[in-house]
Coordinates of C-alpha atoms in Angstrom, one line a residue:
Chain C
X1 CA 0.0 0.0 0.0
X2 CA 1.3 3.5 -0.8
X3 CA 2.6 5.6 2.0
X4 CA 0.3 8.5 0.9
X5 CA -3.4 8.5 0.1
X6 CA -5.1 11.2 -2.0
X7 CA -8.6 11.8 -0.7
X8 CA -11.5 14.0 -1.9
X9 CA -14.7 15.1 -0.1
X10 CA -17.6 16.3 -2.2
X11 CA -19.4 19.0 -0.4
X12 CA -22.6 20.1 -2.2
X13 CA -25.9 21.8 -1.8
X14 CA -28.9 19.7 -2.9
X15 CA -31.6 20.1 -5.4
X16 CA -35.2 18.9 -5.2
X17 CA -34.5 16.3 -8.0
X18 CA -32.6 13.2 -6.9
X19 CA -31.4 12.7 -10.5
X20 CA -29.9 16.1 -10.6
X21 CA -28.2 15.5 -7.2
X22 CA -26.7 12.1 -8.3
X23 CA -25.5 13.6 -11.6
X24 CA -23.8 16.3 -9.6
X25 CA -22.1 13.8 -7.4
X26 CA -21.0 11.8 -10.4
X27 CA -19.5 14.9 -12.1
X28 CA -17.6 15.8 -8.9
X29 CA -16.3 12.3 -8.4
X30 CA -14.9 12.3 -11.9
X31 CA -13.3 15.7 -11.2
X32 CA -11.8 14.3 -8.0
X33 CA -10.5 11.2 -9.6
X34 CA -9.1 13.2 -12.5
X35 CA -7.2 15.2 -9.9
X36 CA -5.7 12.1 -8.4
X37 CA -8.1 11.1 -5.5
X38 CA -8.1 7.4 -4.7
X39 CA -10.8 7.7 -2.0
X40 CA -13.9 9.9 -2.4
X41 CA -16.3 10.6 0.4
X42 CA -19.8 12.0 -0.2
X43 CA -22.0 13.8 2.2
X44 CA -24.9 12.3 4.1
X45 CA -28.0 11.4 2.0
X46 CA -26.6 13.2 -1.0
X47 CA -29.3 12.2 -3.3
X48 CA -31.9 14.3 -1.5
X49 CA -32.7 17.4 0.3
X50 CA -32.7 16.7 4.0
X51 CA -36.2 15.3 4.1
X52 CA -36.1 14.7 7.9
X53 CA -37.1 18.4 8.6
X54 CA -40.7 17.0 8.6
X55 CA -42.3 13.7 9.4
X56 CA -44.2 12.5 6.3
X57 CA -45.0 8.8 5.6
X58 CA -45.0 9.6 1.8
X59 CA -41.3 10.4 2.0
X60 CA -40.4 6.8 2.5
X61 CA -40.8 6.7 -1.3
X62 CA -37.4 8.3 -1.5
X63 CA -35.7 5.1 -0.1
X64 CA -34.1 2.5 -2.3
X65 CA -32.7 -1.0 -1.8
X66 CA -28.9 -1.7 -1.3
X67 CA -27.7 -2.9 -3.7
X68 CA -30.0 -0.8 -5.9
X69 CA -29.9 1.9 -8.5
X70 CA -27.5 4.3 -6.8
X71 CA -25.0 1.6 -5.6
X72 CA -25.0 0.2 -9.1
X73 CA -24.3 3.5 -10.7
X74 CA -21.6 4.4 -8.2
X75 CA -20.1 0.9 -8.4
X76 CA -19.7 1.2 -12.1
X77 CA -18.2 4.6 -11.7
X78 CA -15.8 3.4 -9.0
X79 CA -14.6 0.6 -11.3
X80 CA -14.3 2.9 -14.3
X81 CA -12.2 5.4 -12.3
X82 CA -10.4 3.0 -10.1
X83 CA -11.4 4.9 -6.9
X84 CA -13.1 3.9 -3.7
X85 CA -16.4 5.7 -3.1
X86 CA -18.1 6.1 0.3
X87 CA -21.7 7.1 -0.3
X88 CA -24.8 7.6 1.9
X89 CA -28.3 6.4 1.1
X90 CA -31.8 6.2 2.5
X91 CA -32.0 2.4 2.5
X92 CA -35.3 0.4 2.2
X93 CA -34.6 -2.9 3.8
X94 CA -38.2 -4.1 4.0
X95 CA -41.7 -2.6 4.3
X96 CA -41.6 -0.5 7.4
X97 CA -37.8 -1.0 7.9
X98 CA -35.6 1.7 6.7
X99 CA -32.0 2.8 7.5
X100 CA -29.6 5.7 7.1
X101 CA -26.9 3.7 5.4
X102 CA -23.4 4.4 4.2
X103 CA -22.1 2.2 1.4
X104 CA -18.6 1.5 0.3
X105 CA -17.9 0.8 -3.4
X106 CA -14.4 -0.6 -3.8
X107 CA -12.2 0.4 -6.7
X108 CA -13.0 -2.8 -8.6
X109 CA -16.7 -2.0 -8.5
X110 CA -17.6 -4.4 -5.7
X111 CA -20.0 -3.3 -3.0
X112 CA -17.4 -3.8 -0.3
X113 CA -19.7 -3.2 2.7
X114 CA -22.3 -1.0 4.3
X115 CA -22.7 0.7 7.7
X116 CA -26.2 1.4 9.0
X117 CA -26.2 4.5 11.2
X118 CA -26.1 3.3 14.8
X119 CA -26.9 6.5 16.7
X120 CA -30.1 8.2 15.5
X121 CA -30.8 11.8 16.5
X122 CA -34.2 13.4 16.9
X123 CA -34.4 17.1 17.4
X124 CA -36.5 19.9 16.0
X125 CA -35.7 19.9 12.3
X126 CA -34.0 16.5 12.4
X127 CA -36.8 14.0 12.8
X128 CA -34.6 11.0 12.1
X129 CA -36.1 8.6 14.6
X130 CA -39.2 8.6 12.5
X131 CA -37.4 7.5 9.3
X132 CA -34.4 5.5 10.4
X133 CA -34.3 2.2 12.3
X134 CA -31.1 2.2 14.4
X135 CA -28.4 0.1 12.7
X136 CA -27.7 -3.5 13.5
X137 CA -24.4 -3.7 11.7
X138 CA -22.4 -2.8 14.9
X139 CA -19.2 -0.8 14.5
X140 CA -17.5 -2.8 11.7
X141 CA -15.0 -1.2 9.4
X142 CA -14.9 -2.1 5.7
X143 CA -11.8 -3.5 3.9
X144 CA -11.0 -1.8 0.6
X145 CA -8.1 -1.3 -1.8
X146 CA -7.1 1.8 0.1
X147 CA -7.3 0.4 3.6
X148 CA -9.8 -0.5 6.3
X149 CA -12.4 2.2 6.5
X150 CA -14.2 3.1 9.7
X151 CA -17.4 4.6 8.2
X152 CA -19.7 6.3 10.6
X153 CA -22.6 8.7 9.9
X154 CA -23.4 12.2 11.2
X155 CA -24.8 11.9 14.8
X156 CA -22.2 9.2 15.4
X157 CA -19.6 12.0 15.3
X158 CA -20.6 13.1 18.8
X159 CA -19.9 9.6 20.3
X160 CA -16.3 8.7 21.3
X161 CA -17.5 5.2 21.8
X162 CA -18.2 4.8 18.0
X163 CA -14.8 6.1 17.0
X164 CA -13.1 3.9 19.6
X165 CA -14.9 0.8 18.5
X166 CA -14.0 1.3 14.9
X167 CA -10.4 1.8 16.0
X168 CA -10.4 -1.4 18.1
X169 CA -11.7 -3.2 15.0
X170 CA -8.6 -2.0 13.1
X171 CA -9.9 1.0 11.1
X172 CA -7.1 2.9 9.3
X173 CA -9.3 6.0 8.8
X174 CA -12.6 7.3 10.1
X175 CA -15.1 8.8 7.6
X176 CA -18.2 10.7 8.4
X177 CA -20.8 11.6 5.8
X178 CA -22.9 14.2 7.6
X179 CA -25.6 16.8 7.2
X180 CA -25.6 19.4 10.0
X181 CA -26.4 23.1 9.9
X182 CA -27.4 26.2 11.7
X183 CA -30.8 27.4 12.8
X184 CA -30.8 31.0 11.9
X185 CA -32.9 31.8 14.9
X186 CA -29.8 31.1 17.0
X187 CA -27.4 34.1 17.4
X188 CA -24.0 34.2 15.8
X189 CA -22.1 33.2 19.0
X190 CA -24.3 30.1 19.4
X191 CA -23.7 29.2 15.7
X192 CA -20.0 29.6 16.1
X193 CA -19.9 27.4 19.2
X194 CA -21.9 24.7 17.4
X195 CA -19.6 24.6 14.4
X196 CA -16.5 24.7 16.6
X197 CA -17.9 21.9 18.8
X198 CA -18.7 19.8 15.8
X199 CA -15.1 20.1 14.5
X200 CA -13.5 19.7 17.9
X201 CA -15.5 16.5 18.7
X202 CA -14.3 14.9 15.5
X203 CA -10.7 16.1 15.7
X204 CA -10.7 14.6 19.2
X205 CA -11.6 11.2 17.7
X206 CA -8.5 11.5 15.5
X207 CA -6.4 12.3 18.6
X208 CA -7.8 9.7 21.0
X209 CA -7.4 7.0 18.3
X210 CA -4.3 8.1 16.4
X211 CA -5.8 8.1 12.9
X212 CA -7.0 10.5 10.3
X213 CA -10.6 11.7 10.2
X214 CA -12.6 12.8 7.1
X215 CA -15.9 14.5 7.6
X216 CA -18.0 15.5 4.6
X217 CA -20.9 17.9 5.3
X218 CA -23.6 19.3 3.0
X219 CA -23.9 23.0 2.4
X220 CA -26.7 25.3 1.2
X221 CA -29.9 26.5 2.8
X222 CA -33.0 24.2 2.7
X223 CA -36.3 25.7 3.7
X224 CA -38.6 24.0 6.1
X225 CA -41.1 22.1 3.9
X226 CA -43.9 22.7 6.4
X227 CA -43.1 26.4 6.4
X228 CA -43.1 26.6 10.2
X229 CA -39.4 27.5 10.7
X230 CA -36.5 29.1 9.0
X231 CA -35.2 25.8 7.6
X232 CA -31.6 24.7 7.9
X233 CA -28.5 26.5 6.7
X234 CA -26.1 23.5 6.3
X235 CA -22.7 24.7 7.4
X236 CA -20.4 22.9 5.1
X237 CA -16.9 23.1 6.6
X238 CA -16.0 19.6 5.5
X239 CA -12.5 18.8 6.7
X240 CA -9.7 16.2 6.9
X241 CA -7.4 16.0 9.9
X242 CA -4.4 13.9 10.8
X243 CA -3.9 11.6 13.8
X244 CA -3.0 14.5 16.1
X245 CA -6.2 16.3 15.1
X246 CA -4.3 18.7 12.9
X247 CA -6.4 20.1 10.1
X248 CA -5.0 19.1 6.7
X249 CA -7.8 20.7 4.6
X250 CA -11.0 22.4 5.3
X251 CA -13.8 23.9 3.2
X252 CA -15.9 26.9 3.8
X253 CA -19.7 27.1 3.4
X254 CA -19.7 26.8 -0.3
X255 CA -19.8 23.7 -2.7
X256 CA -16.4 22.3 -3.0
X257 CA -14.3 19.3 -3.9
X258 CA -12.0 19.2 -1.0
X259 CA -8.8 17.4 -2.0
X260 CA -5.9 16.6 0.2
X261 CA -3.1 14.0 0.8
X262 CA -2.8 11.8 3.8
X263 CA 0.5 10.5 5.0
X264 CA -0.4 7.0 6.1
X265 CA 2.8 6.6 8.1
X266 CA 1.8 9.2 10.6
X267 CA -0.6 6.9 12.6
X268 CA 2.3 4.5 13.4
X269 CA 4.5 7.4 14.4
X270 CA 1.9 9.2 16.5
X271 CA 0.7 6.0 18.3
X272 CA 4.3 5.4 19.3
X273 CA 4.6 8.8 21.1
X274 CA 1.0 8.7 22.3
X275 CA 0.4 5.0 23.1
X276 CA -3.2 5.5 24.3
X277 CA -4.3 2.0 23.3
X278 CA -1.7 0.5 25.6
X279 CA -3.1 2.0 28.8
X280 CA -6.9 1.6 28.5
X281 CA -8.3 0.4 31.8
X282 CA -10.6 -2.3 30.3
X283 CA -10.9 -3.8 33.8
X284 CA -12.8 -0.7 34.9
X285 CA -14.9 0.2 31.8
X286 CA -17.9 -2.1 32.4
X287 CA -20.1 0.8 33.6
X288 CA -19.9 2.2 30.0
X289 CA -22.4 -0.4 29.1
X290 CA -25.1 1.1 31.4
X291 CA -27.5 3.9 30.5
X292 CA -26.5 5.9 33.6
X293 CA -24.9 4.8 36.8
X294 CA -27.3 6.1 39.3
Chain W
X1 CA -26.8 25.8 44.9
X2 CA -25.9 29.0 43.2
X3 CA -26.4 29.3 39.4
X4 CA -22.8 30.4 39.0
X5 CA -19.6 29.1 40.4
X6 CA -16.4 31.0 40.6
X7 CA -13.4 28.8 40.0
X8 CA -9.6 29.3 40.1
X9 CA -6.8 27.3 38.7
X10 CA -3.3 27.7 40.2
X11 CA -0.7 27.3 37.5
X12 CA 2.8 27.4 38.8
X13 CA 6.4 26.5 38.2
X14 CA 8.0 24.3 40.9
X15 CA 11.0 24.7 43.1
X16 CA 13.3 22.0 44.4
X17 CA 11.9 22.5 47.9
X18 CA 8.5 20.9 48.7
X19 CA 7.9 23.4 51.5
X20 CA 8.4 26.3 49.2
X21 CA 6.1 24.8 46.6
X22 CA 3.3 24.2 49.2
X23 CA 3.7 27.7 50.6
X24 CA 3.3 29.1 47.1
X25 CA 0.1 27.0 46.6
X26 CA -1.2 28.3 49.9
X27 CA -0.5 31.9 49.0
X28 CA -2.2 31.5 45.7
X29 CA -5.2 29.8 47.1
X30 CA -5.6 32.6 49.6
X31 CA -5.4 35.1 46.6
X32 CA -8.0 33.1 44.7
X33 CA -10.4 32.9 47.6
X34 CA -10.0 36.6 48.3
X35 CA -11.0 37.2 44.6
X36 CA -14.2 35.1 45.1
X37 CA -13.3 31.6 44.0
X38 CA -15.3 28.9 45.7
X39 CA -13.4 26.0 43.9
X40 CA -9.7 25.9 43.5
X41 CA -7.9 23.4 41.3
X42 CA -4.1 22.8 41.7
X43 CA -1.8 21.3 39.2
X44 CA -0.6 17.7 39.2
X45 CA 2.0 16.8 41.9
X46 CA 2.3 20.5 42.9
X47 CA 4.5 19.8 45.9
X48 CA 7.5 18.7 43.7
X49 CA 9.4 19.1 40.6
X50 CA 8.2 16.4 38.2
X51 CA 10.4 13.6 39.6
X52 CA 9.3 11.1 37.0
X53 CA 11.9 12.3 34.5
X54 CA 14.1 9.6 36.0
X55 CA 13.6 6.3 37.8
X56 CA 15.2 6.5 41.2
X57 CA 14.0 4.3 44.2
X58 CA 15.2 7.1 46.6
X59 CA 12.5 9.4 45.2
X60 CA 9.8 7.3 46.9
X61 CA 10.8 9.3 49.9
X62 CA 8.8 12.2 48.4
X63 CA 5.6 10.3 49.0
X64 CA 3.3 10.9 51.9
X65 CA 0.2 9.3 53.3
X66 CA -3.4 10.5 52.6
X67 CA -4.6 11.8 55.0
X68 CA -1.2 13.3 55.9
X69 CA 0.7 16.5 56.2
X70 CA -0.4 18.1 53.0
X71 CA -4.1 17.2 53.2
X72 CA -4.1 18.4 56.8
X73 CA -2.7 21.8 55.8
X74 CA -5.0 22.2 52.8
X75 CA -8.0 21.0 54.8
X76 CA -7.4 23.6 57.4
X77 CA -7.0 26.2 54.7
X78 CA -10.2 25.1 52.9
X79 CA -12.2 25.4 56.1
X80 CA -10.7 28.8 56.9
X81 CA -11.4 30.2 53.5
X82 CA -14.7 28.3 52.9
X83 CA -13.4 27.0 49.5
X84 CA -13.2 23.5 47.9
X85 CA -9.6 22.6 47.0
X86 CA -8.7 19.9 44.6
X87 CA -5.0 18.9 45.1
X88 CA -2.6 16.3 43.7
X89 CA -0.2 14.2 45.8
X90 CA 2.3 11.4 45.6
X91 CA 0.5 9.0 47.9
X92 CA 2.3 6.4 49.9
X93 CA -0.3 3.7 50.6
X94 CA 2.0 1.0 51.9
X95 CA 5.6 -0.1 51.5
X96 CA 6.0 -0.6 47.7
X97 CA 2.5 0.7 46.9
X98 CA 2.3 4.3 45.7
X99 CA -0.3 6.3 43.8
X100 CA -0.7 9.5 41.9
X101 CA -3.6 10.7 43.9
X102 CA -6.0 13.7 43.6
X103 CA -7.6 14.7 46.9
X104 CA -10.7 16.8 47.4
X105 CA -10.9 19.0 50.5
X106 CA -14.4 20.3 51.0
X107 CA -15.2 23.8 52.2
X108 CA -15.8 22.5 55.8
X109 CA -12.3 21.1 55.9
X110 CA -13.4 17.5 55.4
X111 CA -11.3 15.2 53.2
X112 CA -14.3 14.6 50.9
X113 CA -12.7 12.0 48.7
X114 CA -9.7 10.9 46.6
X115 CA -9.1 9.7 43.1
X116 CA -6.1 7.5 42.3
X117 CA -4.9 8.1 38.7
X118 CA -6.3 5.2 36.6
X119 CA -4.4 5.6 33.4
X120 CA -0.6 5.6 33.9
X121 CA 1.7 6.8 31.2
X122 CA 5.2 5.7 30.5
X123 CA 7.3 7.6 27.9
X124 CA 10.8 9.0 27.7
X125 CA 10.8 11.7 30.4
X126 CA 7.6 10.5 32.0
X127 CA 8.4 7.2 33.8
X128 CA 5.2 7.0 35.7
X129 CA 4.7 3.3 35.6
X130 CA 7.8 3.0 37.8
X131 CA 6.3 5.2 40.5
X132 CA 2.6 4.9 40.4
X133 CA 0.4 1.8 40.8
X134 CA -2.7 2.2 38.6
X135 CA -5.6 3.4 40.7
X136 CA -8.3 1.1 42.1
X137 CA -10.8 3.8 42.9
X138 CA -12.6 3.4 39.6
X139 CA -14.1 6.5 38.1
X140 CA -16.1 7.8 41.0
X141 CA -16.9 11.5 41.4
X142 CA -16.7 13.3 44.7
X143 CA -19.6 15.1 46.3
X144 CA -18.7 18.6 47.7
X145 CA -20.4 21.8 48.7
X146 CA -20.0 23.1 45.1
X147 CA -21.2 20.0 43.3
X148 CA -20.2 16.5 42.3
X149 CA -16.6 16.7 41.0
X150 CA -15.3 14.3 38.4
X151 CA -11.6 14.5 39.2
X152 CA -9.2 12.8 36.8
X153 CA -5.5 13.2 36.4
X154 CA -3.2 14.1 33.5
X155 CA -2.9 11.0 31.2
X156 CA -6.6 10.3 31.8
X157 CA -7.3 13.5 29.8
X158 CA -6.6 11.5 26.6
X159 CA -9.3 8.9 27.4
X160 CA -12.9 9.6 26.5
X161 CA -13.8 6.5 28.5
X162 CA -12.7 8.2 31.7
X163 CA -14.7 11.4 31.0
X164 CA -17.8 9.4 30.1
X165 CA -17.7 7.2 33.2
X166 CA -17.4 10.3 35.4
X167 CA -20.4 11.8 33.6
X168 CA -22.5 8.6 33.9
X169 CA -21.8 8.7 37.6
X170 CA -23.3 12.1 37.8
X171 CA -20.3 14.5 37.7
X172 CA -21.2 18.1 37.3
X173 CA -17.7 19.2 36.3
X174 CA -14.6 17.5 35.1
X175 CA -11.3 18.5 36.7
X176 CA -7.8 17.6 35.5
X177 CA -4.6 18.4 37.5
X178 CA -1.9 17.8 35.0
X179 CA 1.8 18.1 34.2
X180 CA 2.6 18.1 30.5
X181 CA 5.2 19.9 28.5
X182 CA 7.3 20.1 25.4
X183 CA 10.5 18.3 24.5
X184 CA 12.6 21.1 23.0
X185 CA 14.1 18.7 20.6
X186 CA 10.8 18.7 18.8
X187 CA 10.2 21.4 16.2
X188 CA 7.8 24.2 16.7
X189 CA 5.1 22.6 14.5
X190 CA 5.2 19.4 16.5
X191 CA 5.0 21.4 19.7
X192 CA 2.0 23.4 18.5
X193 CA 0.2 20.2 17.4
X194 CA 0.8 18.6 20.8
X195 CA -0.6 21.6 22.7
X196 CA -3.6 21.9 20.4
X197 CA -4.3 18.2 20.6
X198 CA -4.2 18.3 24.4
X199 CA -6.6 21.2 24.5
X200 CA -8.8 19.7 21.8
X201 CA -9.1 16.3 23.6
X202 CA -10.3 17.9 26.8
X203 CA -12.6 20.3 25.1
X204 CA -14.1 17.3 23.4
X205 CA -14.9 15.7 26.8
X206 CA -16.9 18.8 27.6
X207 CA -18.8 18.5 24.4
X208 CA -19.4 14.8 24.4
X209 CA -20.7 15.0 28.0
X210 CA -22.3 18.4 28.2
X211 CA -20.4 19.7 31.2
X212 CA -17.6 22.2 32.0
X213 CA -13.9 21.0 32.1
X214 CA -11.2 22.6 34.2
X215 CA -7.6 21.7 33.4
X216 CA -4.7 23.0 35.5
X217 CA -1.2 22.4 34.1
X218 CA 2.2 23.2 35.5
X219 CA 4.6 25.6 33.8
X220 CA 8.3 26.4 33.8
X221 CA 11.3 24.4 32.6
X222 CA 12.6 21.5 34.7
X223 CA 16.0 20.1 33.7
X224 CA 16.6 16.4 33.3
X225 CA 18.1 15.3 36.7
X226 CA 20.2 12.7 34.9
X227 CA 21.5 15.3 32.5
X228 CA 20.8 13.1 29.5
X229 CA 18.1 15.3 27.7
X230 CA 16.8 18.8 27.5
X231 CA 14.3 18.3 30.4
X232 CA 10.7 19.3 30.0
X233 CA 9.3 22.8 29.3
X234 CA 5.9 22.5 31.0
X235 CA 3.5 24.3 28.7
X236 CA 1.0 25.8 31.1
X237 CA -2.1 26.9 29.1
X238 CA -4.4 25.9 31.9
X239 CA -8.0 26.5 30.8
X240 CA -11.6 26.3 31.6
X241 CA -14.2 25.5 29.0
X242 CA -18.0 25.3 29.0
X243 CA -20.3 22.4 28.0
X244 CA -20.0 23.1 24.3
X245 CA -16.2 23.1 24.6
X246 CA -16.1 26.9 24.4
X247 CA -13.1 28.4 26.1
X248 CA -14.0 30.5 29.1
X249 CA -10.5 31.3 30.3
X250 CA -7.0 30.3 29.4
X251 CA -3.5 31.0 30.7
X252 CA -0.3 31.3 28.7
X253 CA 3.0 29.7 29.7
X254 CA 3.6 31.8 32.8
X255 CA 2.5 31.3 36.5
X256 CA -1.0 32.5 36.9
X257 CA -4.1 32.3 39.0
X258 CA -6.7 31.7 36.3
X259 CA -10.0 32.8 37.6
X260 CA -13.4 32.5 35.8
X261 CA -17.1 32.1 36.4
X262 CA -19.0 29.1 35.3
X263 CA -22.8 29.3 34.5
X264 CA -24.1 26.1 36.1
X265 CA -27.4 26.2 34.1
X266 CA -25.6 25.7 30.8
X267 CA -25.2 22.0 31.1
X268 CA -29.0 21.5 31.4
X269 CA -29.5 23.8 28.4
X270 CA -26.8 22.2 26.2
X271 CA -27.9 18.7 27.0
X272 CA -31.4 19.5 25.9
X273 CA -30.3 20.6 22.4
X274 CA -27.6 17.9 22.2
X275 CA -29.1 14.9 24.1
X276 CA -26.1 12.6 23.5
X277 CA -26.8 10.6 26.6
X278 CA -30.2 9.6 25.2
X279 CA -28.9 7.8 22.2
X280 CA -25.9 5.8 23.4
X281 CA -25.9 2.3 21.8
X282 CA -25.2 0.5 25.0
X283 CA -26.4 -2.7 23.4
X284 CA -23.4 -2.5 21.0
X285 CA -20.6 -1.2 23.3
X286 CA -19.5 -4.4 24.8
X287 CA -16.3 -4.6 22.6
X288 CA -15.1 -1.5 24.4
X289 CA -14.1 -3.9 27.2
X290 CA -11.6 -5.6 25.0
X291 CA -8.0 -4.7 24.5
X292 CA -8.3 -5.0 20.7
X293 CA -10.9 -6.7 18.6
X294 CA -8.7 -8.7 16.3

């Protein structure tokens, strides 16, 4: 395996039309591959506007099976370009059983694996518990031509447990397709704290686990379909950091193919000076399996 | 309990003489209390230069029992001033059994509790596994007049498990006495990455758990007693952050009483908008209790 890995994150705003969105992803993936990327990460639920702003049973029509039309299209593209693609889909598994699912298309076009979002949020504007059954895949990384990928999704990014479990299962990188934004009813200070907390939380996963983190977030404003609120201004700011949490590349709030190069040798070096895995007190961690220790 | 809490962190450089160091702590605690602090956090092993730069059996003479002379002096001071003091000692528990122990003196002078450092580092210049038996106190916060204190020590700051366990046991605040610094053989970029990673890791504990974090680090350069290396330049930069990881106060590299006010209502507010404790996948966390899942 090469000592460096060129990666690209496709940060986009979304249209109402899923075909337009997928075509935009495909065009950007081609652009990224043409610029040398071997691993391309897409944002969460990139085929659609963020439909979870409202609860509407009709919106389950947006879901598709895995494998299905999108994985077939992206698998063919991955094979054609020789890149690994990490995509994010609204998966229909059975009638009444849907997931928020990341899929990994290997550079030979194989569907290498999937990860069904394990931590499901539910907040005003993010009604995900209505749409997504919590994943039953566990925290299992996916082996690909560019390494073992610890793919997690959005709300997972706030959970150090998820990052640690992927690490303990041998992940070389952590990847987060995500869709998070501001409520414009919040003041600027609150918005800045939220963005900074989001970045800090994920950089800390890199540090605690001594591996690079890639986080790809959507951008653009999407109005509330019910017309009750201001909608969501997705904050973009996709980034890649190294195993000390150091920022290697970061986008602003606009659509962007964020390209950077990862030095794969750094994890080995950093884990030698900061051997956190050596000293975990596994004999005393059992209470982590409780809801609350009261 | 008041909605605000005034806290002070005593960041100091250390002298060769333990009596001088303790006298300096006492003077600074008086200053902090006079300025209104109700909770005072001292740095790790504040009575001594950082003796773990070398392995020397004679240095076990520096240890003392708990309760013992230092806790008695600080307990009397806590009662006199009506403040809670979190201190850090080299504890002699029995012949051949020593700990790196944080002690909590309540504002009535009671020794409210102790925490024996659970994660023990061992790196060039930080030979702690020679001196300190890993703690057997578990991750148990200490109840005081100013709230339930989740006291952890230094190397623990790199472990999200420790912060989470204190939170699940009901901690209102996390506190880290610490002693970390630069190796001047590292270049400036590496030094900056280390400092930023250290701060980021602890800010992330605040975010993941929705509570304030106080971290008190020593400062000043201490030469290598063996004369083999450049010694350690302790980087100071003690800080306090709120439950979104937002910095409330931060020191530079110089001695300082870092005073700030915490709004105790913020944890309740932040945990309502970011209810991370609600969605933990405790059904899938069991592999956290393994060393590595290979």
